[in-house]
Amino acid sequence: NEAFVACYSLASITIPDSVTSIGNRAFNSCSSLTSIDIPDGVTSIEPATFAFCLSLNSITIPDSVTSIGHNAFNSCNNLTSINIPDGVDSIRGYTFYKCWSLTSIEIPDSVTFIGNDAFRECTSLTSITIGDGVTSIASSAFYDCSSLTSINIPDSVTELRSGTFENCTSLTIITIPDSVTSIEGYAFNNCTSLTSITFDGDAPTTSITAFLNIPSNAIVSHRYDAAGFTSPTWQGLNTSIINSLPVLDLETFYESNSGESITIDATASD
């Protein structure tokens, strides 16, 4: 732990292949360190290992790593990209907090949990891919990701916690999968460009503050048979019905040769 903490002039280092773990705060505040290669064999990066490495712009994490601790890359302001190996089980709290130069990231299917404030204030982050293993996204995970325009939420996610996407001011469109049953307060607060919200399933239990301060012309779209939505507004937002009529495939009438007429009585809605 803290092996090289606050070595302010350290610009480069070679880690030998014999190393299997990098301890707490090992390189914390090495503000001149620009890049580092972590050797194969390392299985864990402990909390705050590279926090406040303000010049770090490149890091290679081998596939052997299965654990990345909280605050591991907190305030690595110049880090532009990072690979998360398939095998890491969670993105813990504040892991990439204030990584202002990070533009995109892919979270592998092995990750099941994204911790609180994990990507908070990643202000250059424009796209993020969340793997199908994630079941929970914690409070303020993407708070103030002000360049994020869209995000996929996999249908493994069951809840969106408070402030998850708060202050994502460039977010224009979001689809909520039918697996989500709960949206907490301020989840989308102050998403000032958000105009399209599509629900794939029934209306989740939703806080009255979940969609505060979004455009008045925002539209909530949902299936014609979805339960829990109200018309013409829901949560103070205008609603629109998608898939307003059931689709009948050809097999519905296959071998129906009686010659009788069939009338379908249905009402379509916008």
Backbone as numpy.savetxt, mean C-alpha at the origin, in Angstrom:
# Nx Ny Nz CAx CAy CAz Cx Cy Cz
25.40 -4.72 17.75 24.57 -3.51 17.75 25.44 -2.24 17.75
24.98 -1.24 16.97 25.62 0.08 16.95 27.11 0.02 16.58
27.48 -0.95 15.76 28.89 -1.16 15.44 29.54 0.05 14.80
28.82 0.72 13.88 29.38 1.88 13.20 28.49 3.12 13.37
27.70 3.14 14.40 26.75 4.23 14.57 27.46 5.59 14.59
26.90 6.53 13.82 27.40 7.92 13.77 28.84 8.03 13.28
29.23 7.10 12.39 30.52 7.28 11.71 30.26 8.21 10.52
30.27 9.47 10.79 29.78 10.46 9.84 30.59 10.52 8.55
31.85 10.16 8.57 32.70 10.25 7.38 32.81 8.94 6.62
32.19 7.88 7.11 32.25 6.58 6.46 31.50 6.63 5.13
32.23 6.48 4.01 31.62 6.59 2.69 31.36 5.23 2.04
32.10 4.19 2.40 31.89 2.87 1.82 32.36 1.80 2.80
31.80 0.62 2.64 32.19 -0.49 3.51 31.90 -1.80 2.79
32.74 -2.79 3.01 32.54 -4.12 2.47 32.21 -5.06 3.62
31.06 -5.71 3.54 30.64 -6.65 4.57 31.03 -8.06 4.13
31.79 -8.79 4.92 32.23 -10.13 4.50 31.09 -11.14 4.41
31.29 -12.17 3.61 30.26 -13.19 3.38 29.92 -13.98 4.63
30.77 -13.95 5.64 30.54 -14.72 6.85 29.44 -14.10 7.74
29.08 -12.85 7.48 28.08 -12.16 8.30 26.68 -12.69 8.00
25.93 -13.02 9.05 24.56 -13.52 8.88 23.50 -12.58 9.42
23.90 -11.61 10.24 22.93 -10.67 10.80 23.58 -9.31 10.98
22.80 -8.27 10.71 23.28 -6.90 10.93 22.47 -6.32 12.07
23.14 -5.97 13.16 22.48 -5.62 14.42 21.80 -4.26 14.44
21.10 -4.03 15.54 20.39 -2.77 15.75 21.31 -1.57 15.54
20.85 -0.63 14.74 21.50 0.66 14.55 22.97 0.53 14.11
23.30 -0.56 13.44 24.70 -0.85 13.10 25.34 0.28 12.29
24.57 0.85 11.34 25.10 1.93 10.51 24.27 3.21 10.68
23.55 3.29 11.75 22.69 4.45 12.00 23.50 5.74 11.95
22.98 6.71 11.20 23.57 8.06 11.12 24.95 8.07 10.46
25.23 7.08 9.62 26.44 7.15 8.78 26.09 8.02 7.59
26.13 9.31 7.80 25.54 10.26 6.86 26.30 10.42 5.56
27.50 9.86 5.43 28.26 9.95 4.17 28.22 8.64 3.38
27.63 7.61 3.93 27.57 6.31 3.26 26.63 6.39 2.06
27.14 6.08 0.86 26.33 6.24 -0.35 25.75 4.93 -0.87
26.42 3.83 -0.66 25.90 2.55 -1.15 26.45 1.42 -0.30
25.73 0.30 -0.34 26.18 -0.86 0.42 25.59 -2.12 -0.19
26.40 -3.18 -0.25 25.94 -4.49 -0.70 25.91 -5.42 0.51
24.75 -5.97 0.75 24.61 -6.92 1.86 24.85 -8.33 1.30
25.77 -9.08 1.85 26.13 -10.38 1.25 25.05 -11.43 1.44
25.06 -12.41 0.54 24.21 -13.60 0.71 24.56 -14.27 2.03
23.54 -14.71 2.71 23.75 -15.34 4.01 23.17 -14.51 5.14
23.09 -13.20 4.94 22.45 -12.35 5.95 20.95 -12.63 5.92
20.39 -12.93 7.07 18.97 -13.30 7.14 18.10 -12.20 7.76
18.72 -11.26 8.46 17.90 -10.22 9.09 18.62 -8.87 9.11
17.83 -7.84 8.92 18.29 -6.46 9.09 17.53 -5.91 10.29
18.23 -5.62 11.35 17.58 -5.28 12.61 17.09 -3.82 12.62
16.30 -3.46 13.64 15.72 -2.11 13.69 16.76 -1.00 13.57
16.38 0.02 12.78 17.15 1.26 12.64 18.56 1.06 12.12
18.81 -0.06 11.44 20.17 -0.37 10.97 20.75 0.75 10.11
19.98 1.23 9.15 20.48 2.27 8.24 19.74 3.60 8.41
19.04 3.77 9.49 18.30 5.02 9.72 19.25 6.22 9.69
18.78 7.27 9.06 19.53 8.54 8.98 20.85 8.42 8.21
20.91 7.43 7.31 22.02 7.39 6.34 21.60 8.31 5.20
21.83 9.58 5.38 21.22 10.61 4.55 21.73 10.59 3.11
22.91 10.02 2.85 23.48 9.99 1.50 23.27 8.65 0.80
22.71 7.68 1.49 22.54 6.35 0.92 21.58 6.39 -0.25
22.06 6.04 -1.44 21.19 6.04 -2.62 21.05 4.67 -3.27
21.83 3.69 -2.82 21.76 2.37 -3.43 22.06 1.31 -2.38
21.23 0.28 -2.35 21.48 -0.83 -1.44 20.95 -2.11 -2.09
21.72 -3.18 -1.97 21.32 -4.47 -2.50 21.05 -5.41 -1.33
19.82 -5.93 -1.29 19.42 -6.86 -0.23 19.29 -8.26 -0.84
20.02 -9.24 -0.36 19.96 -10.58 -0.96 18.67 -11.32 -0.61
18.40 -12.36 -1.37 17.19 -13.16 -1.16 17.20 -13.89 0.17
18.35 -13.99 0.80 18.43 -14.70 2.08 17.75 -13.93 3.23
17.54 -12.62 3.04 16.94 -11.80 4.11 15.45 -12.08 4.22
15.01 -12.43 5.42 13.59 -12.71 5.67 12.98 -11.73 6.66
13.80 -10.92 7.32 13.29 -10.01 8.33 13.96 -8.64 8.20
13.14 -7.60 8.14 13.63 -6.21 8.13 12.95 -5.49 9.28
13.73 -4.98 10.20 13.20 -4.38 11.42 12.61 -3.00 11.22
11.85 -2.55 12.21 11.25 -1.22 12.14 12.32 -0.14 12.07
11.99 0.93 11.37 12.89 2.08 11.20 14.17 1.75 10.44
14.23 0.61 9.78 15.48 0.16 9.17 16.08 1.18 8.21
15.23 1.87 7.43 15.71 2.85 6.46 15.09 4.22 6.71
14.69 4.46 7.93 14.08 5.74 8.30 14.97 6.91 7.90
14.39 7.84 7.15 15.08 9.09 6.77 16.30 8.87 5.88
16.27 7.81 5.08 17.29 7.66 4.03 16.81 8.52 2.86
17.05 9.79 2.95 16.43 10.78 2.06 16.81 10.64 0.60
17.97 10.04 0.30 18.44 9.94 -1.08 18.27 8.56 -1.70
17.65 7.66 -0.98 17.44 6.30 -1.49 16.35 6.33 -2.57
16.72 5.99 -3.81 15.79 6.09 -4.93 15.06 4.78 -5.23
15.65 3.65 -4.88 15.00 2.37 -5.13 15.53 1.33 -4.17
14.74 0.30 -3.97 15.16 -0.80 -3.08 14.37 -2.04 -3.46
15.03 -3.19 -3.38 14.36 -4.45 -3.62 14.02 -5.10 -2.29
12.80 -5.58 -2.17 12.39 -6.33 -0.98 12.33 -7.80 -1.39
13.19 -8.64 -0.85 13.23 -10.04 -1.30 11.93 -10.79 -1.02
11.64 -11.73 -1.88 10.50 -12.62 -1.68 10.87 -13.61 -0.59
10.31 -13.42 0.57 10.67 -14.19 1.76 10.53 -13.32 3.00
10.62 -12.01 2.81 10.38 -11.07 3.92 8.90 -11.15 4.31
8.63 -11.26 5.62 7.25 -11.51 6.04 6.46 -10.26 6.39
7.12 -9.13 6.63 6.38 -7.93 6.97 7.23 -6.69 6.72
6.54 -5.57 6.49 7.18 -4.26 6.44 6.78 -3.56 7.73
7.69 -3.45 8.66 7.34 -2.97 9.99 7.26 -1.45 10.05
6.81 -0.96 11.18 6.57 0.45 11.36 7.77 1.34 11.04
7.51 2.41 10.31 8.50 3.43 9.98 9.69 2.91 9.18
9.56 1.76 8.54 10.69 1.17 7.83 11.26 2.13 6.78
10.39 2.76 5.99 10.84 3.67 4.94 10.35 5.10 5.19
10.13 5.45 6.41 9.66 6.79 6.76 10.63 7.86 6.24
10.06 8.85 5.55 10.83 9.98 5.02 11.93 9.56 4.04
11.67 8.50 3.29 12.55 8.18 2.16 12.04 9.02 0.99
12.41 10.28 0.99 11.83 11.27 0.09 12.12 11.01 -1.38
13.19 10.29 -1.71 13.58 10.08 -3.12 13.09 8.75 -3.68
12.48 7.92 -2.86 11.99 6.62 -3.30 10.81 6.81 -4.25
10.92 6.29 -5.49 9.89 6.55 -6.50 8.93 5.39 -6.72
9.38 4.18 -6.50 8.50 3.03 -6.68 8.99 1.88 -5.82
8.07 0.96 -5.54 8.45 -0.19 -4.72 7.49 -1.33 -4.99
8.01 -2.55 -4.94 7.19 -3.76 -5.08 7.28 -4.56 -3.79
6.12 -4.85 -3.24 6.05 -5.64 -2.02 5.70 -7.07 -2.41
6.56 -8.04 -2.11 6.34 -9.42 -2.58 5.17 -10.09 -1.86
4.72 -11.20 -2.44 3.58 -11.94 -1.88 3.86 -12.51 -0.50
5.12 -12.64 -0.14 5.46 -13.20 1.17 5.10 -12.26 2.32
4.98 -10.98 2.04 4.66 -9.99 3.08 3.18 -10.08 3.43
2.88 -10.19 4.72 1.50 -10.29 5.18 1.02 -9.03 5.89
1.94 -8.17 6.30 1.57 -7.02 7.12 2.42 -5.81 6.76
1.78 -4.67 6.58 2.47 -3.39 6.37 2.23 -2.55 7.62
3.28 -2.21 8.33 3.17 -1.57 9.63 2.83 -0.09 9.57
2.54 0.46 10.73 2.17 1.86 10.82 3.30 2.77 10.33
2.91 3.76 9.53 3.84 4.78 9.03 4.98 4.20 8.20
4.79 3.01 7.66 5.88 2.31 6.96 6.44 3.13 5.81
5.57 3.79 5.04 6.01 4.60 3.90 5.60 6.07 4.10
5.39 6.47 5.30 4.95 7.83 5.59 5.93 8.87 5.02
5.38 9.85 4.36 6.16 10.96 3.79 7.19 10.52 2.76
6.88 9.44 2.05 7.67 9.09 0.86 7.10 9.94 -0.28
7.48 11.18 -0.33 6.81 12.17 -1.15 7.07 12.05 -2.64
8.05 11.24 -3.05 8.32 11.01 -4.48 7.75 9.69 -4.97
7.15 8.92 -4.09 6.63 7.60 -4.44 5.42 7.75 -5.36
5.55 7.30 -6.61 4.45 7.42 -7.57 3.69 6.12 -7.77
4.33 5.00 -7.52 3.63 3.72 -7.70 4.13 2.70 -6.68
3.23 1.84 -6.30 3.58 0.78 -5.37 2.73 -0.44 -5.70
3.37 -1.59 -5.73 2.68 -2.85 -5.96 2.66 -3.64 -4.67
1.46 -3.97 -4.20 1.31 -4.71 -2.96 1.01 -6.16 -3.29
1.80 -7.06 -2.75 1.63 -8.48 -3.02 0.33 -9.05 -2.47
-0.05 -10.21 -3.01 -1.33 -10.83 -2.65 -1.35 -11.44 -1.27
-0.22 -11.41 -0.55 -0.20 -11.99 0.79 -0.60 -11.02 1.88
-0.63 -9.72 1.57 -0.91 -8.70 2.60 -2.36 -8.79 3.04
-2.56 -8.91 4.36 -3.92 -8.96 4.92 -4.28 -7.71 5.71
-3.27 -6.97 6.15 -3.55 -5.79 6.98 -2.58 -4.67 6.64
-3.14 -3.47 6.48 -2.35 -2.26 6.27 -2.60 -1.35 7.46
-1.57 -1.07 8.23 -1.72 -0.38 9.51 -1.89 1.13 9.35
-2.12 1.79 10.46 -2.40 3.22 10.49 -1.29 4.03 9.81
-1.72 4.97 8.99 -0.82 5.96 8.37 0.30 5.34 7.54
0.08 4.13 7.04 1.13 3.43 6.30 1.63 4.23 5.10
0.71 4.92 4.41 1.08 5.71 3.24 0.75 7.19 3.44
0.73 7.62 4.66 0.41 9.01 4.99 1.34 9.97 4.24
0.73 10.96 3.58 1.49 12.02 2.92 2.41 11.51 1.82
2.01 10.43 1.14 2.71 10.03 -0.09 2.09 10.88 -1.20
2.54 12.11 -1.29 1.84 13.13 -2.06 1.97 12.99 -3.57
2.85 12.09 -4.06 3.00 11.88 -5.51 2.31 10.60 -5.97
1.75 9.84 -5.05 1.12 8.56 -5.38 -0.19 8.81 -6.13
-0.28 8.31 -7.37 -1.48 8.55 -8.18 -2.46 7.38 -8.15
-1.96 6.18 -7.95 -2.85 5.02 -7.87 -2.16 3.92 -7.09
-2.95 2.99 -6.61 -2.40 1.88 -5.84 -3.36 0.70 -5.94
-2.80 -0.49 -6.06 -3.64 -1.69 -6.05 -3.74 -2.21 -4.63
-4.94 -2.48 -4.19 -5.15 -3.12 -2.89 -5.56 -4.56 -3.18
-4.73 -5.55 -2.84 -5.09 -6.94 -3.17 -6.29 -7.42 -2.38
-6.96 -8.44 -2.90 -8.18 -8.92 -2.26 -7.90 -9.81 -1.05
-6.66 -9.80 -0.59 -6.32 -10.44 0.68 -6.46 -9.47 1.86
-6.50 -8.16 1.58 -6.58 -7.15 2.63 -7.99 -7.11 3.20
-8.11 -7.10 4.52 -9.42 -7.12 5.18 -9.79 -5.81 5.85
-8.81 -4.93 6.09 -9.12 -3.66 6.75 -8.12 -2.59 6.34
-8.61 -1.35 6.34 -7.77 -0.18 6.13 -7.84 0.65 7.41
-6.72 0.81 8.06 -6.69 1.46 9.36 -6.69 2.98 9.22
-6.72 3.67 10.34 -6.85 5.12 10.35 -5.68 5.78 9.63
-6.01 6.74 8.77 -5.00 7.53 8.08 -4.16 6.79 7.07
-4.61 5.62 6.61 -3.79 4.79 5.71 -3.28 5.58 4.51
-4.18 6.30 3.84 -3.80 7.07 2.64 -4.03 8.58 2.86
-4.03 9.01 4.08 -4.29 10.42 4.37 -3.22 11.31 3.73
-3.70 12.43 3.16 -2.82 13.41 2.51 -2.12 12.89 1.27
-2.67 11.84 0.66 -2.17 11.40 -0.65 -2.85 12.29 -1.69
-2.32 13.47 -1.87 -3.02 14.52 -2.61 -3.02 14.32 -4.12
-2.23 13.37 -4.66 -2.25 13.08 -6.10 -3.05 11.83 -6.43
-3.55 11.13 -5.43 -4.31 9.90 -5.65 -5.63 10.24 -6.34
-5.86 9.68 -7.53 -7.05 10.02 -8.30 -8.10 8.91 -8.32
-7.66 7.67 -8.17 -8.57 6.55 -8.31 -8.17 5.44 -7.34
-9.16 4.77 -6.78 -8.89 3.66 -5.86 -9.99 2.62 -6.00
-9.60 1.36 -5.97 -10.57 0.26 -5.97 -10.43 -0.50 -4.66
-11.55 -0.65 -3.96 -11.58 -1.36 -2.68 -12.08 -2.78 -2.94
-11.25 -3.80 -2.71 -11.70 -5.17 -2.99 -12.79 -5.63 -2.03
-13.49 -6.68 -2.42 -14.61 -7.15 -1.60 -14.17 -7.79 -0.30
-12.87 -8.02 -0.15 -12.35 -8.59 1.10 -12.30 -7.57 2.23
-12.29 -6.27 1.89 -12.20 -5.22 2.91 -13.55 -5.08 3.61
-13.55 -5.26 4.92 -14.78 -5.16 5.71 -14.81 -3.96 6.64
-13.67 -3.25 6.72 -13.60 -2.11 7.65 -12.67 -1.04 7.10
-13.15 0.22 7.12 -12.33 1.38 6.78 -12.42 2.36 7.93
-11.29 2.62 8.56 -11.29 3.46 9.76 -11.19 4.95 9.41
-11.30 5.77 10.44 -11.31 7.22 10.29 -10.08 7.76 9.59
-10.31 8.77 8.74 -9.26 9.52 8.06 -8.45 8.66 7.08
-8.95 7.49 6.74 -8.21 6.61 5.83 -7.86 7.31 4.52
-8.79 8.12 4.01 -8.56 8.85 2.77 -8.72 10.36 2.97
-8.55 10.81 4.18 -8.70 12.24 4.48 -7.73 13.09 3.65
-8.26 14.16 3.11 -7.45 15.13 2.37 -6.79 14.55 1.11
-7.42 13.55 0.52 -7.00 13.07 -0.80 -7.69 13.98 -1.81
-7.10 15.11 -2.05 -7.78 16.21 -2.74 -7.94 16.01 -4.24
-7.36 14.94 -4.81 -7.53 14.64 -6.23 -8.37 13.39 -6.46
-8.82 12.77 -5.39 -9.55 11.50 -5.49 -10.97 11.72 -6.01
-11.24 11.23 -7.22 -12.56 11.42 -7.81 -13.28 10.12 -8.12
-12.58 8.99 -8.04 -13.21 7.70 -8.36 -12.87 6.67 -7.29
-13.92 6.16 -6.63 -13.77 5.13 -5.59 -14.69 3.98 -5.97
-14.12 2.85 -6.27 -14.91 1.70 -6.70 -14.84 0.60 -5.65
-16.00 0.09 -5.28 -16.09 -1.02 -4.33 -16.48 -2.29 -5.09
-15.70 -3.34 -4.91 -15.99 -4.61 -5.59 -17.01 -5.45 -4.85
-17.30 -5.11 -3.60 -18.24 -5.90 -2.81 -19.21 -5.04 -2.05
-19.72 -5.58 -0.95 -20.65 -4.83 -0.11 -19.95 -3.67 0.57
-20.76 -2.73 1.05 -20.19 -1.58 1.75 -19.54 -2.05 3.05
-18.27 -1.73 3.26 -17.62 -2.10 4.52 -18.09 -1.19 5.65
-17.86 -1.61 6.88 -18.08 -0.72 8.01 -17.10 0.44 7.88
-17.65 1.64 7.78 -16.83 2.80 7.41 -17.05 3.95 8.37
-15.97 4.51 8.89 -16.06 5.68 9.76 -16.58 6.89 8.99
-17.32 7.76 9.68 -17.85 8.95 9.02 -16.74 9.92 8.63
-15.52 9.70 9.15 -14.40 10.58 8.80 -13.45 9.94 7.78
-13.82 8.80 7.25 -12.90 8.07 6.36 -12.59 8.85 5.09
-13.60 9.58 4.56 -13.43 10.26 3.28 -13.58 11.77 3.43
-13.05 12.32 4.48 -13.11 13.77 4.67 -12.23 14.50 3.66
-12.68 15.69 3.27 -11.86 16.62 2.47 -11.39 16.03 1.16
-12.31 15.33 0.46 -12.03 14.90 -0.91 -12.98 15.66 -1.82
-12.72 15.70 -3.13 -13.53 16.55 -4.02 -15.02 16.25 -3.97
-15.81 17.30 -4.12 -17.27 17.15 -4.06 -17.82 16.37 -5.25
-17.04 16.29 -6.34 -17.49 15.54 -7.51 -17.01 14.09 -7.51
-16.44 13.63 -6.41 -16.00 12.24 -6.30 -17.20 11.30 -6.40
-17.02 10.19 -7.10 -18.08 9.22 -7.30 -17.71 7.89 -6.65
-18.64 7.36 -5.87 -18.51 6.01 -5.31 -19.29 5.06 -6.21
-18.59 4.09 -6.81 -19.23 3.12 -7.69 -19.29 1.76 -7.01
-20.44 1.09 -7.18 -20.59 -0.23 -6.56 -21.50 -1.10 -7.42
-21.46 -2.37 -7.17 -22.28 -3.33 -7.92 -23.77 -3.11 -7.64
-24.57 -3.50 -8.60 -26.02 -3.31 -8.46 -26.59 -4.11 -7.29
-25.93 -5.23 -6.95 -26.44 -6.09 -5.89 -25.66 -5.95 -4.57
-24.81 -4.93 -4.47 -24.02 -4.74 -3.25 -24.90 -4.22 -2.11
-24.69 -4.76 -0.93 -25.47 -4.36 0.24 -24.77 -3.23 0.99
-25.57 -2.38 1.63 -25.03 -1.39 2.55 -24.85 0.00 1.99
-24.95 0.15 0.67 -24.81 1.47 0.07 -26.17 2.16 0.01
-26.16 3.46 0.06 -27.38 4.25 -0.03 -27.33 5.12 -1.29
-28.48 5.52 -1.75 -28.58 6.35 -2.94 -29.47 7.56 -2.64
-29.13 8.73 -3.15 -28.11 9.03 -4.17 -26.70 9.27 -3.59
-26.59 9.27 -2.26 -25.26 9.49 -1.67 -24.97 8.44 -0.61
-23.69 8.22 -0.38 -23.20 7.34 0.68 -21.97 7.99 1.27
-21.93 8.11 2.58 -20.84 8.81 3.24 -20.65 10.23 2.69
-21.78 10.82 2.26 -21.74 12.18 1.74 -21.22 12.29 0.32
-21.00 11.16 -0.35 -20.47 11.15 -1.72 -21.52 10.60 -2.68
-21.55 11.14 -3.90 -22.48 10.65 -4.90 -22.16 9.21 -5.27
-23.19 8.43 -5.53 -23.00 7.02 -5.85 -23.41 6.72 -7.28
-22.84 5.67 -7.82 -23.15 5.20 -9.16 -23.13 3.69 -9.15
-24.08 3.09 -9.85 -24.17 1.63 -9.88 -23.46 1.10 -11.12
-22.58 0.13 -10.91 -21.93 -0.56 -12.02 -22.52 -1.95 -12.13
-22.39 -2.56 -13.33 -22.98 -3.88 -13.55 -24.45 -3.88 -13.15
-25.19 -2.88 -13.64 -26.55 -2.68 -13.16 -27.50 -3.80 -13.57
-27.13 -4.55 -14.61 -27.96 -5.67 -15.02 -27.14 -6.95 -15.00
-27.72 -8.06 -14.58 -26.98 -9.32 -14.62 -26.68 -9.70 -16.06
-25.54 -10.37 -16.25 -25.14 -10.82 -17.58 -25.65 -12.24 -17.80
-26.35 -12.42 -18.91 -26.87 -13.74 -19.24 -26.02 -14.33 -20.36
-25.42 -15.48 -20.10 -24.62 -16.08 -21.16 -25.50 -16.95 -22.04
-24.94 -17.41 -23.15 -25.73 -18.17 -24.13 -26.31 -19.45 -23.56
-25.63 -20.05 -22.58 -26.11 -21.31 -22.03 -27.43 -21.14 -21.28
-27.75 -19.88 -20.91 -29.01 -19.63 -20.22 -30.19 -20.12 -21.05
-30.09 -19.99 -22.37 -31.22 -20.36 -23.23 -30.90 -21.56 -24.14
-29.80 -22.23 -23.82 -29.40 -23.36 -24.66 -30.46 -24.45 -24.63
-30.79 -24.97 -25.78 -31.78 -26.04 -25.95 -33.19 -25.59 -25.58
-33.39 -24.27 -25.49 -34.75 -23.77 -25.26 -35.39 -23.57 -26.62
-36.05 -24.61 -27.15 -36.57 -24.57 -28.52 -38.09 -24.63 -28.56
-38.72 -24.20 -27.48 -40.17 -24.27 -27.43 -40.83 -23.21 -28.29
-40.05 -22.17 -28.64 -40.61 -21.10 -29.44 -41.34 -20.06 -28.62
-41.42 -20.25 -27.32 -42.12 -19.28 -26.48 -41.26 -18.04 -26.29
-41.92 -16.89 -26.10 -41.20 -15.63 -25.87 -40.81 -15.52 -24.40
-39.75 -14.79 -24.16 -39.25 -14.57 -22.80 -39.14 -13.08 -22.57
-39.68 -12.62 -21.44 -39.58 -11.21 -21.09 -38.72 -11.06 -19.85
-37.71 -10.19 -19.92 -36.86 -9.91 -18.77 -37.23 -8.54 -18.24
-37.70 -8.51 -17.00 -38.14 -7.26 -16.38 -37.06 -6.78 -15.45
-36.38 -5.73 -15.79 -35.32 -5.21 -14.96 -35.25 -3.70 -15.12
-34.76 -3.06 -14.12 -34.61 -1.61 -14.15 -33.14 -1.26 -14.09
-32.68 -0.53 -15.05 -31.27 -0.13 -15.10 -31.13 1.21 -14.42
-30.00 1.37 -13.71 -29.69 2.64 -13.06 -28.33 3.11 -13.48
-28.10 4.41 -13.38 -26.79 4.97 -13.69 -25.81 4.58 -12.62
